[in-house]
Amino acid sequence: MDLGLVLGLSLGLGIPISLFVGAVIGYILAGKYFKKQLKENPPITESQIRMMYQQMGRKPSEKQIKQIMATFKKNTK
């Protein structure tokens, strides 16, 4: 085969393949980073749960707050 044809085919296939591989790797790394951020900075804190209960006119027990936090942590895994 002609060297120019082989080089053209390899470059023509190499760019889309490398774009696809880069997209897959980027997706995986972004997912891991997002999960790490959720674990370090939960979307809701215990003080926010207490405030929600107070706005509803209730006094939450520590057990209720711990149960809600455990549910959030379980769902983020």
CSV table of C-alpha atoms in Angstrom, one decimal:
chain,number,residue,atom,x,y,z
A,1,MET,CA,0.0,0.0,0.0
A,2,ASP,CA,0.9,3.6,-0.5
A,3,LEU,CA,2.5,5.1,2.6
A,4,GLY,CA,0.4,8.3,2.2
A,5,LEU,CA,-2.9,6.2,2.2
A,6,VAL,CA,-1.8,4.3,5.3
A,7,LEU,CA,-0.9,7.5,7.1
A,8,GLY,CA,-4.1,9.2,6.1
A,9,LEU,CA,-6.2,6.3,7.3
A,10,SER,CA,-4.4,6.0,10.6
A,11,LEU,CA,-4.8,9.7,11.3
A,12,GLY,CA,-8.4,9.7,10.1
A,13,LEU,CA,-9.3,6.9,12.6
A,14,GLY,CA,-6.9,8.0,15.3
A,15,ILE,CA,-8.6,11.3,16.0
A,16,PRO,CA,-12.1,10.0,16.6
A,17,ILE,CA,-10.8,7.1,18.6
A,18,SER,CA,-8.8,9.3,20.8
A,19,LEU,CA,-11.7,11.7,21.2
A,20,PHE,CA,-13.9,8.8,22.3
A,21,VAL,CA,-11.3,7.5,24.8
A,22,GLY,CA,-10.8,10.9,26.2
A,23,ALA,CA,-14.6,11.4,26.7
A,24,VAL,CA,-14.9,8.1,28.5
A,25,ILE,CA,-11.9,8.8,30.8
A,26,GLY,CA,-13.3,12.3,31.4
A,27,TYR,CA,-16.7,10.9,32.3
A,28,ILE,CA,-15.2,8.4,34.8
A,29,LEU,CA,-13.0,11.0,36.4
A,30,ALA,CA,-15.8,13.5,36.7
A,31,GLY,CA,-18.0,10.9,38.3
A,32,LYS,CA,-15.4,10.0,40.9
A,33,TYR,CA,-14.7,13.7,41.7
A,34,PHE,CA,-18.4,14.4,42.0
A,35,LYS,CA,-18.9,11.5,44.5
A,36,LYS,CA,-15.9,12.6,46.5
A,37,GLN,CA,-17.3,16.2,46.8
A,38,LEU,CA,-20.7,14.9,47.9
A,39,LYS,CA,-19.0,12.8,50.6
A,40,GLU,CA,-16.9,15.7,51.8
A,41,ASN,CA,-19.6,18.3,51.6
A,42,PRO,CA,-23.0,16.7,52.1
A,43,PRO,CA,-26.0,18.6,50.5
A,44,ILE,CA,-27.7,18.9,53.9
A,45,THR,CA,-26.3,19.3,57.4
A,46,GLU,CA,-27.7,18.4,60.8
A,47,SER,CA,-28.4,22.0,61.6
A,48,GLN,CA,-30.4,22.4,58.4
A,49,ILE,CA,-32.5,19.3,59.5
A,50,ARG,CA,-33.1,20.9,62.9
A,51,MET,CA,-34.2,24.1,61.2
A,52,MET,CA,-36.6,22.3,59.0
A,53,TYR,CA,-38.2,20.5,62.0
A,54,GLN,CA,-38.4,23.9,63.9
A,55,GLN,CA,-40.2,25.5,60.9
A,56,MET,CA,-42.7,22.7,61.0
A,57,GLY,CA,-43.2,23.4,64.7
A,58,ARG,CA,-41.6,20.2,65.9
A,59,LYS,CA,-38.6,19.5,68.2
A,60,PRO,CA,-36.6,16.7,66.6
A,61,SER,CA,-34.8,14.1,68.7
A,62,GLU,CA,-31.2,13.2,68.1
A,63,LYS,CA,-32.2,9.8,66.9
A,64,GLN,CA,-34.4,11.3,64.2
A,65,ILE,CA,-31.6,13.6,63.0
A,66,LYS,CA,-29.1,10.7,62.9
A,67,GLN,CA,-31.6,8.6,61.0
A,68,ILE,CA,-32.1,11.3,58.3
A,69,MET,CA,-28.3,11.8,58.0
A,70,ALA,CA,-27.8,8.1,57.7
A,71,THR,CA,-30.4,7.9,54.9
A,72,PHE,CA,-28.7,10.8,53.0
A,73,LYS,CA,-25.3,9.1,53.4
A,74,LYS,CA,-26.6,5.8,52.2
A,75,ASN,CA,-28.3,7.3,49.2
A,76,THR,CA,-25.1,9.1,48.1
A,77,LYS,CA,-23.0,5.9,47.9
